[in-house]
């Protein structure tokens, strides 16, 4: 990426009498394809370029401006606007040498593939999903790839540049039998190229989604009540991400909007529970080599053996606390300012086998796949849908059930977990916060919750 002349002056003016300033340059090449009802509904590809200029000043206030024109004049115009807010300062800063970070080895970069090849992926998935059963009445396939070139410079003289790449294929299937309608959903993706589809073809993803929808057609309605629940590692880390992870983001925690506020060093979970956020997990969807503020990230242990150890910090929240950022400042694009975010968040594996955990339950529910839900980060209360579940009876898996929900309080549930599997599974998604979406993954081993409220379907 070519950086315009005069960035030293721009950063100097933007910092002004403030504390810190940075420039975030971004060039994004992306493709987005949607096939629904056997028709290509969207085929969008293009390039978007822009730059964001930020200043942190005064009592940790933020001034932010951006433009999609990358030129010296455009940058000077941004600096003039921000300079009026923060006050005049040095004319220029001294930049160090550029640090270029090479990306992961990508065997089949999407940006080198033709549009026809990508369209073929969604068509193949659609054909297989529809062919599984005549009870499949609707199929939606989404393909997306995003390739970013990023350069970040700041008033401390740091200059770092590198790349990001995300590839995604998701299949959603609707099945109908009489008056009963059920859905199946299966995504695949990561910080990886099209080689991911050599290992796991679109046909396999489509069949999984279709089989899940059909299975739920045959499932009985879930019983309600308080009972033991086993969360399969295949469920991904929806609970840890939503019910716990957001509360460990430093902005929410330091502003009192988290149940974990002021609890560092305290026991907040079972001794079997260790929670980690690790942006350096290669090829996972939440992978990055430096965050959107140019900070090299670290594997961050948030909860260790039940004790709260740390939060996820960006530069701003770290400055407020008089500490260093741990590399979790993320943004959706140059149009957004960075905030503390999760990346690859998971519960570490434990000592128990999944089979042992299921055998330990006399009567309960196995949650194999979890859907959407609602979470209150201040209280920790949550409700999640179960999109694939099974009864457990006398330590054995029983019938599939549909229409179940699980509800409880995140911190209380973490305290109650009494068995942790030696397996580990991840799910992928796009996490939304403050109007920004960023790619993430979340994971967990098989977990046993001895008592939780299960909501059953209403007749």
CSV table of C-alpha atoms in Angstrom, one decimal:
chain,number,residue,atom,x,y,z
A,1,UNK,CA,0.0,0.0,0.0
A,2,UNK,CA,1.4,3.4,-1.0
A,3,UNK,CA,1.3,5.9,1.9
A,4,UNK,CA,0.9,9.6,1.0
A,5,UNK,CA,3.6,12.0,1.9
A,6,UNK,CA,3.3,14.1,5.0
A,7,UNK,CA,2.0,11.5,7.4
A,8,UNK,CA,4.5,12.7,10.0
A,9,UNK,CA,2.9,16.2,9.9
A,10,UNK,CA,-0.6,14.8,10.0
A,11,UNK,CA,0.1,12.7,13.1
A,12,UNK,CA,1.7,15.7,14.8
A,13,UNK,CA,-1.3,17.9,14.2
A,14,UNK,CA,-3.7,15.1,15.2
A,15,UNK,CA,-1.9,14.5,18.4
A,16,UNK,CA,-1.7,18.2,19.1
A,17,UNK,CA,-1.8,18.7,22.9
A,18,UNK,CA,-3.3,15.3,23.3
A,19,UNK,CA,-2.0,12.0,24.4
A,20,UNK,CA,-1.8,9.8,21.3
A,21,UNK,CA,-2.7,9.8,17.6
A,22,UNK,CA,-2.8,7.1,14.9
A,23,UNK,CA,-3.6,6.5,11.2
A,24,UNK,CA,-5.3,3.4,10.0
A,25,UNK,CA,-4.9,2.7,6.3
A,26,UNK,CA,-7.0,-0.1,4.8
A,27,UNK,CA,-7.5,-1.5,1.3
A,28,UNK,CA,-10.2,-4.2,1.2
A,29,UNK,CA,-10.9,-6.6,-1.7
A,30,UNK,CA,-14.0,-8.7,-1.2
A,31,UNK,CA,-16.6,-11.0,-2.7
A,32,UNK,CA,-20.1,-11.7,-1.4
A,33,UNK,CA,-22.4,-14.2,-3.1
A,34,UNK,CA,-25.9,-15.3,-2.0
A,35,UNK,CA,-27.9,-18.1,-3.6
A,36,UNK,CA,-31.5,-18.6,-2.5
A,37,UNK,CA,-34.4,-20.3,-4.1
A,38,UNK,CA,-32.1,-21.7,-6.8
A,39,UNK,CA,-31.3,-18.2,-7.9
A,40,UNK,CA,-28.2,-16.0,-7.4
A,41,UNK,CA,-29.7,-13.2,-5.3
A,42,UNK,CA,-26.4,-11.3,-4.9
A,43,UNK,CA,-23.0,-11.3,-6.5
A,44,UNK,CA,-21.0,-8.4,-5.3
A,45,UNK,CA,-17.2,-7.9,-5.6
A,46,UNK,CA,-15.1,-4.8,-5.3
A,47,UNK,CA,-12.4,-2.8,-3.7
A,48,UNK,CA,-12.8,-0.3,-0.9
A,49,UNK,CA,-10.0,1.9,0.3
A,50,UNK,CA,-9.8,4.5,3.1
A,51,UNK,CA,-8.1,5.8,6.1
A,52,UNK,CA,-9.1,6.7,9.7
A,53,UNK,CA,-7.4,9.3,11.9
A,54,UNK,CA,-7.8,9.2,15.6
A,55,UNK,CA,-6.6,11.4,18.5
A,56,UNK,CA,-6.8,10.5,22.2
A,57,UNK,CA,-6.8,13.7,24.3
A,58,UNK,CA,-7.7,15.3,27.6
A,59,UNK,CA,-9.4,13.0,30.0
A,60,UNK,CA,-9.1,10.1,27.5
A,61,UNK,CA,-11.6,11.5,25.0
A,62,UNK,CA,-11.4,10.4,21.4
A,63,UNK,CA,-11.7,12.4,18.2
A,64,UNK,CA,-12.1,10.3,15.0
A,65,UNK,CA,-12.4,11.1,11.4
A,66,UNK,CA,-12.1,9.1,8.2
A,67,UNK,CA,-12.1,9.4,4.4
A,68,UNK,CA,-12.2,7.1,1.4
A,69,UNK,CA,-9.7,9.3,-0.4
A,70,UNK,CA,-6.1,8.4,0.3
A,71,UNK,CA,-4.1,11.5,-0.5
A,72,UNK,CA,-1.9,14.1,1.3
A,73,UNK,CA,-4.6,16.7,1.0
A,74,UNK,CA,-7.3,14.4,2.4
A,75,UNK,CA,-5.2,13.5,5.3
A,76,UNK,CA,-4.4,17.2,6.0
A,77,UNK,CA,-8.1,18.0,5.9
A,78,UNK,CA,-8.7,15.3,8.6
A,79,UNK,CA,-5.9,16.6,10.7
A,80,UNK,CA,-7.2,20.1,10.5
A,81,UNK,CA,-10.6,19.0,11.8
A,82,UNK,CA,-9.1,17.0,14.7
A,83,UNK,CA,-6.5,19.6,15.4
A,84,UNK,CA,-9.3,22.1,16.2
A,85,UNK,CA,-10.6,19.8,18.8
A,86,UNK,CA,-7.3,18.8,20.5
A,87,UNK,CA,-5.4,22.0,20.2
A,88,UNK,CA,-2.1,22.7,18.4
A,89,UNK,CA,0.9,20.7,19.1
A,90,UNK,CA,4.2,19.6,17.4
A,91,UNK,CA,4.4,20.1,13.6
A,92,UNK,CA,5.5,16.5,13.0
A,93,UNK,CA,6.5,13.3,14.6
A,94,UNK,CA,9.5,11.0,13.8
A,95,UNK,CA,8.5,7.7,12.2
A,96,UNK,CA,10.6,4.6,12.7
A,97,UNK,CA,11.2,1.9,10.1
A,98,UNK,CA,8.2,0.1,8.7
A,99,UNK,CA,7.6,-3.4,10.2
A,100,UNK,CA,6.1,-5.6,7.5
A,101,UNK,CA,4.4,-8.7,8.9
A,102,UNK,CA,4.2,-11.6,6.4
A,103,UNK,CA,0.8,-13.4,6.5
A,104,UNK,CA,0.2,-17.1,6.8
A,105,UNK,CA,0.9,-19.5,3.9
A,106,UNK,CA,-2.2,-19.5,1.7
A,107,UNK,CA,-2.3,-22.1,-1.0
A,108,UNK,CA,-5.3,-20.8,-2.9
A,109,UNK,CA,-5.8,-17.1,-2.3
A,110,UNK,CA,-9.5,-16.2,-3.1
A,111,UNK,CA,-8.4,-12.9,-4.7
A,112,UNK,CA,-6.5,-14.9,-7.4
A,113,UNK,CA,-9.6,-17.1,-8.2
A,114,UNK,CA,-12.3,-16.2,-10.7
A,115,UNK,CA,-15.8,-15.3,-9.8
A,116,UNK,CA,-17.1,-18.5,-11.7
A,117,UNK,CA,-15.1,-20.7,-9.3
A,118,UNK,CA,-16.7,-19.0,-6.2
A,119,UNK,CA,-20.2,-19.2,-7.7
A,120,UNK,CA,-19.6,-22.9,-8.4
A,121,UNK,CA,-19.1,-23.4,-4.6
A,122,UNK,CA,-22.5,-22.1,-3.7
A,123,UNK,CA,-24.2,-23.9,-6.6
A,124,UNK,CA,-22.6,-27.2,-5.5
A,125,UNK,CA,-23.8,-26.7,-2.0
A,126,UNK,CA,-27.3,-25.8,-3.1
A,127,UNK,CA,-27.7,-28.8,-5.3
A,128,UNK,CA,-26.7,-31.3,-2.7
A,129,UNK,CA,-28.8,-29.7,0.1
A,130,UNK,CA,-31.9,-29.8,-2.1
A,131,UNK,CA,-31.2,-33.4,-3.2
A,132,UNK,CA,-31.1,-34.8,0.3
A,133,UNK,CA,-34.9,-35.0,0.7
A,134,UNK,CA,-38.1,-33.7,-0.9
A,135,UNK,CA,-38.9,-32.3,2.5
A,136,UNK,CA,-36.2,-29.6,2.0
A,137,UNK,CA,-38.2,-26.6,0.9
A,138,UNK,CA,-35.7,-23.8,1.1
A,139,UNK,CA,-31.9,-23.5,0.8
A,140,UNK,CA,-29.8,-20.4,1.3
A,141,UNK,CA,-26.0,-20.5,0.6
A,142,UNK,CA,-23.7,-17.6,1.4
A,143,UNK,CA,-20.1,-17.2,0.3
A,144,UNK,CA,-17.8,-14.5,1.4
A,145,UNK,CA,-14.1,-13.7,1.1
A,146,UNK,CA,-12.4,-10.6,2.5
A,147,UNK,CA,-8.7,-9.7,1.8
A,148,UNK,CA,-7.3,-6.6,3.6
A,149,UNK,CA,-4.0,-4.8,3.3
A,150,UNK,CA,-3.5,-2.7,6.5
A,151,UNK,CA,-1.0,-0.1,7.5
A,152,UNK,CA,-1.0,1.6,10.9
A,153,UNK,CA,1.2,4.5,12.0
A,154,UNK,CA,1.1,6.4,15.3
A,155,UNK,CA,2.5,9.3,17.2
A,156,UNK,CA,4.9,7.1,19.0
A,157,UNK,CA,6.7,6.5,15.7
A,158,UNK,CA,5.5,3.0,15.2
A,159,UNK,CA,4.8,1.8,11.6
A,160,UNK,CA,3.4,-1.6,11.0
A,161,UNK,CA,1.7,-3.2,7.9
A,162,UNK,CA,0.3,-6.6,7.0
A,163,UNK,CA,-2.6,-8.5,5.6
A,164,UNK,CA,-5.8,-10.2,6.7
A,165,UNK,CA,-7.8,-12.9,4.9
A,166,UNK,CA,-11.2,-14.4,5.8
A,167,UNK,CA,-13.1,-17.0,3.8
A,168,UNK,CA,-16.6,-18.2,4.7
A,169,UNK,CA,-19.3,-20.6,3.3
A,170,UNK,CA,-22.6,-21.0,5.2
A,171,UNK,CA,-25.6,-23.1,4.3
A,172,UNK,CA,-29.1,-22.7,5.8
A,173,UNK,CA,-31.8,-25.2,5.1
A,174,UNK,CA,-35.5,-25.2,5.9
A,175,UNK,CA,-37.4,-28.5,6.0
A,176,UNK,CA,-41.1,-29.0,6.3
A,177,UNK,CA,-43.3,-31.9,7.2
A,178,UNK,CA,-47.0,-31.1,7.5
A,179,UNK,CA,-47.2,-28.1,9.8
A,180,UNK,CA,-43.8,-28.7,11.3
A,181,UNK,CA,-40.9,-26.5,10.0
A,182,UNK,CA,-37.3,-26.8,11.1
A,183,UNK,CA,-34.0,-25.3,10.1
A,184,UNK,CA,-30.4,-26.5,9.8
A,185,UNK,CA,-27.4,-24.3,9.6
A,186,UNK,CA,-23.7,-25.1,9.0
A,187,UNK,CA,-20.9,-22.7,8.4
A,188,UNK,CA,-17.2,-23.2,7.4
A,189,UNK,CA,-14.5,-20.7,7.3
A,190,UNK,CA,-11.4,-19.1,8.8
A,191,UNK,CA,-8.3,-17.1,8.1
A,192,UNK,CA,-7.6,-19.3,5.1
A,193,UNK,CA,-8.0,-19.5,1.4
A,194,UNK,CA,-10.1,-21.7,-0.9
A,195,UNK,CA,-8.0,-24.7,0.0
A,196,UNK,CA,-10.4,-25.1,3.0
A,197,UNK,CA,-12.9,-26.6,0.5
A,198,UNK,CA,-10.5,-29.3,-0.6
A,199,UNK,CA,-10.5,-30.7,3.0
A,200,UNK,CA,-14.2,-30.0,3.6
A,201,UNK,CA,-16.2,-29.7,0.3
A,202,UNK,CA,-19.3,-27.5,0.0
A,203,UNK,CA,-21.3,-30.7,-0.5
A,204,UNK,CA,-20.4,-31.9,3.0
A,205,UNK,CA,-21.4,-28.6,4.6
A,206,UNK,CA,-24.7,-28.7,2.7
A,207,UNK,CA,-25.5,-32.3,3.7
A,208,UNK,CA,-24.8,-31.5,7.4
A,209,UNK,CA,-27.2,-28.6,7.3
A,210,UNK,CA,-29.9,-30.6,5.5
A,211,UNK,CA,-29.6,-33.6,7.7
A,212,UNK,CA,-29.9,-31.5,10.8
A,213,UNK,CA,-33.1,-29.9,9.6
A,214,UNK,CA,-34.6,-33.3,8.7
A,215,UNK,CA,-33.5,-34.7,12.1
A,216,UNK,CA,-35.3,-32.0,13.9
A,217,UNK,CA,-38.5,-32.7,11.9
A,218,UNK,CA,-38.5,-36.2,13.5
A,219,UNK,CA,-37.5,-34.9,17.0
A,220,UNK,CA,-40.0,-34.9,19.9
A,221,UNK,CA,-40.7,-31.7,21.8
A,222,UNK,CA,-38.2,-31.0,24.5
A,223,UNK,CA,-39.2,-31.4,28.1
A,224,UNK,CA,-39.0,-28.4,30.3
A,225,UNK,CA,-37.7,-28.0,33.8
A,226,UNK,CA,-34.5,-27.9,35.8
A,227,UNK,CA,-32.1,-30.7,34.8
A,228,UNK,CA,-28.4,-31.6,34.1
A,229,UNK,CA,-27.2,-30.4,30.7
A,230,UNK,CA,-24.2,-31.5,28.8
A,231,UNK,CA,-22.8,-29.0,26.3
A,232,UNK,CA,-21.1,-30.8,23.4
A,233,UNK,CA,-17.8,-29.5,22.1
A,234,UNK,CA,-19.6,-29.4,18.7
A,235,UNK,CA,-21.8,-26.7,20.2
A,236,UNK,CA,-18.9,-24.3,19.9
A,237,UNK,CA,-18.4,-21.6,22.5
A,238,UNK,CA,-21.6,-19.6,22.1
A,239,UNK,CA,-22.2,-19.5,25.8
A,240,UNK,CA,-18.6,-18.6,26.7
A,241,UNK,CA,-18.6,-15.9,24.0
A,242,UNK,CA,-21.9,-14.3,24.7
A,243,UNK,CA,-22.6,-15.0,28.4
A,244,UNK,CA,-19.0,-14.5,29.6
A,245,UNK,CA,-16.7,-13.1,26.9
A,246,UNK,CA,-18.3,-9.7,26.4
A,247,UNK,CA,-18.2,-9.1,30.1
A,248,UNK,CA,-14.4,-9.6,30.0
A,249,UNK,CA,-13.9,-6.8,27.4
A,250,UNK,CA,-12.2,-3.9,29.3
A,251,UNK,CA,-14.4,-1.1,28.2
A,252,UNK,CA,-17.5,-2.8,29.6
A,253,UNK,CA,-15.7,-4.0,32.7
A,254,UNK,CA,-14.1,-0.7,33.6
A,255,UNK,CA,-17.3,1.3,33.0
A,256,UNK,CA,-19.3,-0.9,35.3
A,257,UNK,CA,-21.3,-2.6,32.5
A,258,UNK,CA,-20.0,-6.1,33.3
A,259,UNK,CA,-20.8,-8.5,36.1
A,260,UNK,CA,-17.0,-9.0,36.3
A,261,UNK,CA,-16.2,-5.4,37.1
A,262,UNK,CA,-13.7,-5.0,40.0
A,263,UNK,CA,-13.4,-8.8,40.4
A,264,UNK,CA,-9.8,-9.3,39.2
A,265,UNK,CA,-8.1,-11.9,41.5
A,266,UNK,CA,-11.4,-13.2,42.7
A,267,UNK,CA,-12.8,-16.7,42.1
A,268,UNK,CA,-15.5,-16.4,39.4
A,269,UNK,CA,-15.7,-19.9,38.1
A,270,UNK,CA,-15.2,-23.6,38.9
A,271,UNK,CA,-11.6,-24.6,39.5
A,272,UNK,CA,-11.9,-26.7,36.3
A,273,UNK,CA,-12.5,-23.6,34.2
A,274,UNK,CA,-9.8,-21.7,32.3
A,275,UNK,CA,-10.9,-19.2,29.7
A,276,UNK,CA,-8.4,-18.0,27.0
A,277,UNK,CA,-8.6,-15.5,24.2
A,278,UNK,CA,-5.9,-16.1,21.6
A,279,UNK,CA,-5.7,-14.1,18.4
A,280,UNK,CA,-2.5,-16.0,17.4
A,281,UNK,CA,-4.4,-19.3,16.7
A,282,UNK,CA,-3.4,-19.8,13.1
A,283,UNK,CA,-6.1,-20.2,10.5
A,284,UNK,CA,-8.9,-19.7,13.0
A,285,UNK,CA,-11.5,-17.0,12.0
A,286,UNK,CA,-10.4,-14.7,14.8
A,287,UNK,CA,-6.7,-14.9,13.8
A,288,UNK,CA,-4.6,-11.7,13.4
A,289,UNK,CA,-0.9,-10.9,13.8
A,290,UNK,CA,-1.4,-7.4,15.0
A,291,UNK,CA,-4.6,-5.7,16.1
A,292,UNK,CA,-6.3,-2.7,14.5
A,293,UNK,CA,-4.1,-0.4,16.6
A,294,UNK,CA,-0.8,-2.0,15.5
A,295,UNK,CA,-0.3,-3.9,18.8
A,296,UNK,CA,1.1,-7.4,18.5
A,297,UNK,CA,-1.4,-9.6,20.4
A,298,UNK,CA,-0.7,-12.2,23.1
A,299,UNK,CA,-2.5,-15.3,24.2
A,300,UNK,CA,-4.5,-13.8,27.1
A,301,UNK,CA,-5.6,-16.0,30.0
A,302,UNK,CA,-8.8,-14.3,31.3
A,303,UNK,CA,-9.8,-16.9,33.9
A,304,UNK,CA,-7.3,-19.4,35.2
A,305,UNK,CA,-8.5,-22.3,37.3
A,306,UNK,CA,-11.6,-20.3,38.2
A,307,UNK,CA,-9.8,-17.1,39.1
A,308,UNK,CA,-10.3,-13.9,37.1
A,309,UNK,CA,-6.9,-12.8,35.8
A,310,UNK,CA,-7.3,-10.2,33.1
A,311,UNK,CA,-9.5,-8.4,30.6
A,312,UNK,CA,-9.3,-7.7,26.9
A,313,UNK,CA,-7.7,-4.3,26.4
A,314,UNK,CA,-7.3,-1.8,23.5
A,315,UNK,CA,-4.9,1.2,23.8
A,316,UNK,CA,-7.6,3.5,25.2
A,317,UNK,CA,-8.8,1.3,28.0
A,318,UNK,CA,-5.2,0.3,28.7
A,319,UNK,CA,-4.1,4.0,29.0
A,320,UNK,CA,-7.0,4.6,31.4
A,321,UNK,CA,-5.6,1.8,33.6
A,322,UNK,CA,-2.0,2.8,33.3
A,323,UNK,CA,-1.0,-0.5,31.6
A,324,UNK,CA,-0.2,-1.9,28.1
A,325,UNK,CA,-2.7,-3.1,25.7
A,326,UNK,CA,-2.8,-6.9,25.2
A,327,UNK,CA,-3.7,-6.5,21.5
A,328,UNK,CA,-7.5,-6.7,21.4
A,329,UNK,CA,-8.3,-3.3,19.8
A,330,UNK,CA,-10.4,-4.2,16.8
A,331,UNK,CA,-12.6,-2.4,14.2
A,332,UNK,CA,-14.8,-3.4,11.4
A,333,UNK,CA,-13.1,-1.0,8.9
A,334,UNK,CA,-11.5,2.4,8.5
A,335,UNK,CA,-14.9,3.9,9.1
A,336,UNK,CA,-14.9,2.7,12.7
A,337,UNK,CA,-12.7,3.5,15.7
A,338,UNK,CA,-11.2,0.5,17.6
A,339,UNK,CA,-12.7,-1.0,20.7
A,340,UNK,CA,-11.9,-4.0,22.9
A,341,UNK,CA,-13.0,-7.2,21.2
A,342,UNK,CA,-12.7,-10.9,21.4
A,343,UNK,CA,-10.8,-13.0,18.8
A,344,UNK,CA,-10.6,-16.7,19.4
A,345,UNK,CA,-12.2,-17.3,22.8
A,346,UNK,CA,-12.4,-20.7,24.4
A,347,UNK,CA,-12.5,-22.8,27.5
A,348,UNK,CA,-9.4,-24.9,27.9
A,349,UNK,CA,-9.9,-28.8,27.8
A,350,UNK,CA,-10.1,-30.7,31.1
A,351,UNK,CA,-9.6,-34.2,32.4
A,352,UNK,CA,-12.8,-36.0,31.4
A,353,UNK,CA,-13.7,-37.9,28.3
A,354,UNK,CA,-17.0,-36.8,26.6
A,355,UNK,CA,-18.3,-40.4,27.0
A,356,UNK,CA,-17.6,-40.3,30.7
A,357,UNK,CA,-19.5,-37.0,31.0
A,358,UNK,CA,-22.6,-38.4,29.2
A,359,UNK,CA,-22.5,-41.6,31.3
A,360,UNK,CA,-22.6,-39.5,34.5
A,361,UNK,CA,-26.0,-38.1,33.7
A,362,UNK,CA,-29.0,-40.1,34.8
A,363,UNK,CA,-31.6,-37.9,33.1
A,364,UNK,CA,-30.9,-34.7,31.2
A,365,UNK,CA,-30.2,-33.0,27.9
A,366,UNK,CA,-27.2,-33.0,25.5
A,367,UNK,CA,-26.9,-29.8,23.6
A,368,UNK,CA,-25.1,-30.6,20.3
A,369,UNK,CA,-25.7,-27.3,18.5
A,370,UNK,CA,-26.6,-23.9,19.9
A,371,UNK,CA,-28.4,-21.1,18.2
A,372,UNK,CA,-29.0,-17.4,18.9
A,373,UNK,CA,-30.1,-15.9,22.2
A,374,UNK,CA,-30.1,-12.9,24.5
A,375,UNK,CA,-27.5,-11.8,27.1
A,376,UNK,CA,-27.4,-9.1,29.7
A,377,UNK,CA,-23.6,-8.3,30.2
A,378,UNK,CA,-24.4,-6.4,33.4
A,379,UNK,CA,-26.2,-9.2,35.2
A,380,UNK,CA,-24.8,-12.1,33.2
A,381,UNK,CA,-28.3,-13.5,32.6
A,382,UNK,CA,-28.8,-15.4,29.3
A,383,UNK,CA,-31.2,-17.4,27.2
A,384,UNK,CA,-30.0,-19.5,24.2
A,385,UNK,CA,-31.8,-21.7,21.7
A,386,UNK,CA,-30.9,-25.3,21.3
A,387,UNK,CA,-30.9,-26.1,17.6
A,388,UNK,CA,-29.9,-29.7,18.0
A,389,UNK,CA,-30.4,-31.6,21.3
A,390,UNK,CA,-30.8,-35.1,22.6
A,391,UNK,CA,-32.3,-36.6,25.7
A,392,UNK,CA,-29.8,-38.4,28.0
A,393,UNK,CA,-31.4,-41.3,29.9
A,394,UNK,CA,-29.4,-43.5,32.3
A,395,UNK,CA,-26.1,-42.4,30.8
A,396,UNK,CA,-27.1,-43.1,27.3
A,397,UNK,CA,-28.1,-40.8,24.4
A,398,UNK,CA,-31.8,-41.0,23.7
A,399,UNK,CA,-34.2,-39.3,21.2
A,400,UNK,CA,-33.5,-36.0,19.5
A,401,UNK,CA,-35.6,-33.1,20.8
A,402,UNK,CA,-36.5,-29.8,19.4
A,403,UNK,CA,-37.8,-26.4,20.7
A,404,UNK,CA,-35.5,-26.3,23.7
A,405,UNK,CA,-33.9,-23.3,25.3
A,406,UNK,CA,-31.4,-23.1,28.1
A,407,UNK,CA,-31.4,-20.1,30.5
A,408,UNK,CA,-29.3,-19.0,33.5
A,409,UNK,CA,-26.6,-16.7,34.7
A,410,UNK,CA,-23.2,-16.9,33.1
A,411,UNK,CA,-21.0,-16.5,36.2
A,412,UNK,CA,-23.2,-18.8,38.2
A,413,UNK,CA,-23.1,-21.5,35.5
A,414,UNK,CA,-19.3,-21.2,35.3
A,415,UNK,CA,-19.2,-21.8,39.1
A,416,UNK,CA,-21.4,-24.9,38.7
A,417,UNK,CA,-19.6,-26.7,35.9
A,418,UNK,CA,-18.3,-29.9,37.5
A,419,UNK,CA,-17.0,-31.9,34.5
A,420,UNK,CA,-14.8,-30.6,31.6
A,421,UNK,CA,-14.0,-32.7,28.6
A,422,UNK,CA,-10.6,-33.4,27.1
A,423,UNK,CA,-11.9,-32.5,23.7
A,424,UNK,CA,-12.1,-29.0,22.1
A,425,UNK,CA,-14.3,-27.8,19.3
A,426,UNK,CA,-14.6,-24.4,17.7
A,427,UNK,CA,-17.5,-22.5,16.0
A,428,UNK,CA,-17.2,-19.5,13.8
A,429,UNK,CA,-19.2,-16.3,13.5
A,430,UNK,CA,-19.2,-12.5,13.2
A,431,UNK,CA,-19.5,-10.7,16.5
A,432,UNK,CA,-21.5,-7.5,16.7
A,433,UNK,CA,-20.8,-4.7,19.2
A,434,UNK,CA,-21.4,-1.0,19.0
A,435,UNK,CA,-22.6,-1.3,15.4
A,436,UNK,CA,-19.4,-3.1,14.3
A,437,UNK,CA,-19.0,-6.7,13.1
A,438,UNK,CA,-15.7,-8.5,13.4
A,439,UNK,CA,-14.8,-12.2,12.5
A,440,UNK,CA,-14.4,-14.4,15.6
A,441,UNK,CA,-14.3,-18.0,16.6
A,442,UNK,CA,-15.3,-19.5,20.0
A,443,UNK,CA,-14.7,-22.9,21.4
A,444,UNK,CA,-15.2,-25.3,24.3
A,445,UNK,CA,-14.7,-28.9,25.4
A,446,UNK,CA,-17.7,-31.0,26.4
A,447,UNK,CA,-19.1,-29.5,29.7
A,448,UNK,CA,-21.5,-30.8,32.3
A,449,UNK,CA,-23.8,-28.3,34.1
A,450,UNK,CA,-25.4,-30.3,36.9
A,451,UNK,CA,-28.5,-28.0,37.0
A,452,UNK,CA,-29.9,-25.5,34.6
A,453,UNK,CA,-33.3,-24.4,33.5
A,454,UNK,CA,-34.4,-26.0,30.2
A,455,UNK,CA,-37.4,-24.4,28.4
A,456,UNK,CA,-39.5,-26.9,26.5
A,457,UNK,CA,-41.7,-26.3,23.4
A,458,UNK,CA,-45.2,-25.1,24.0
A,459,UNK,CA,-47.9,-27.3,22.5
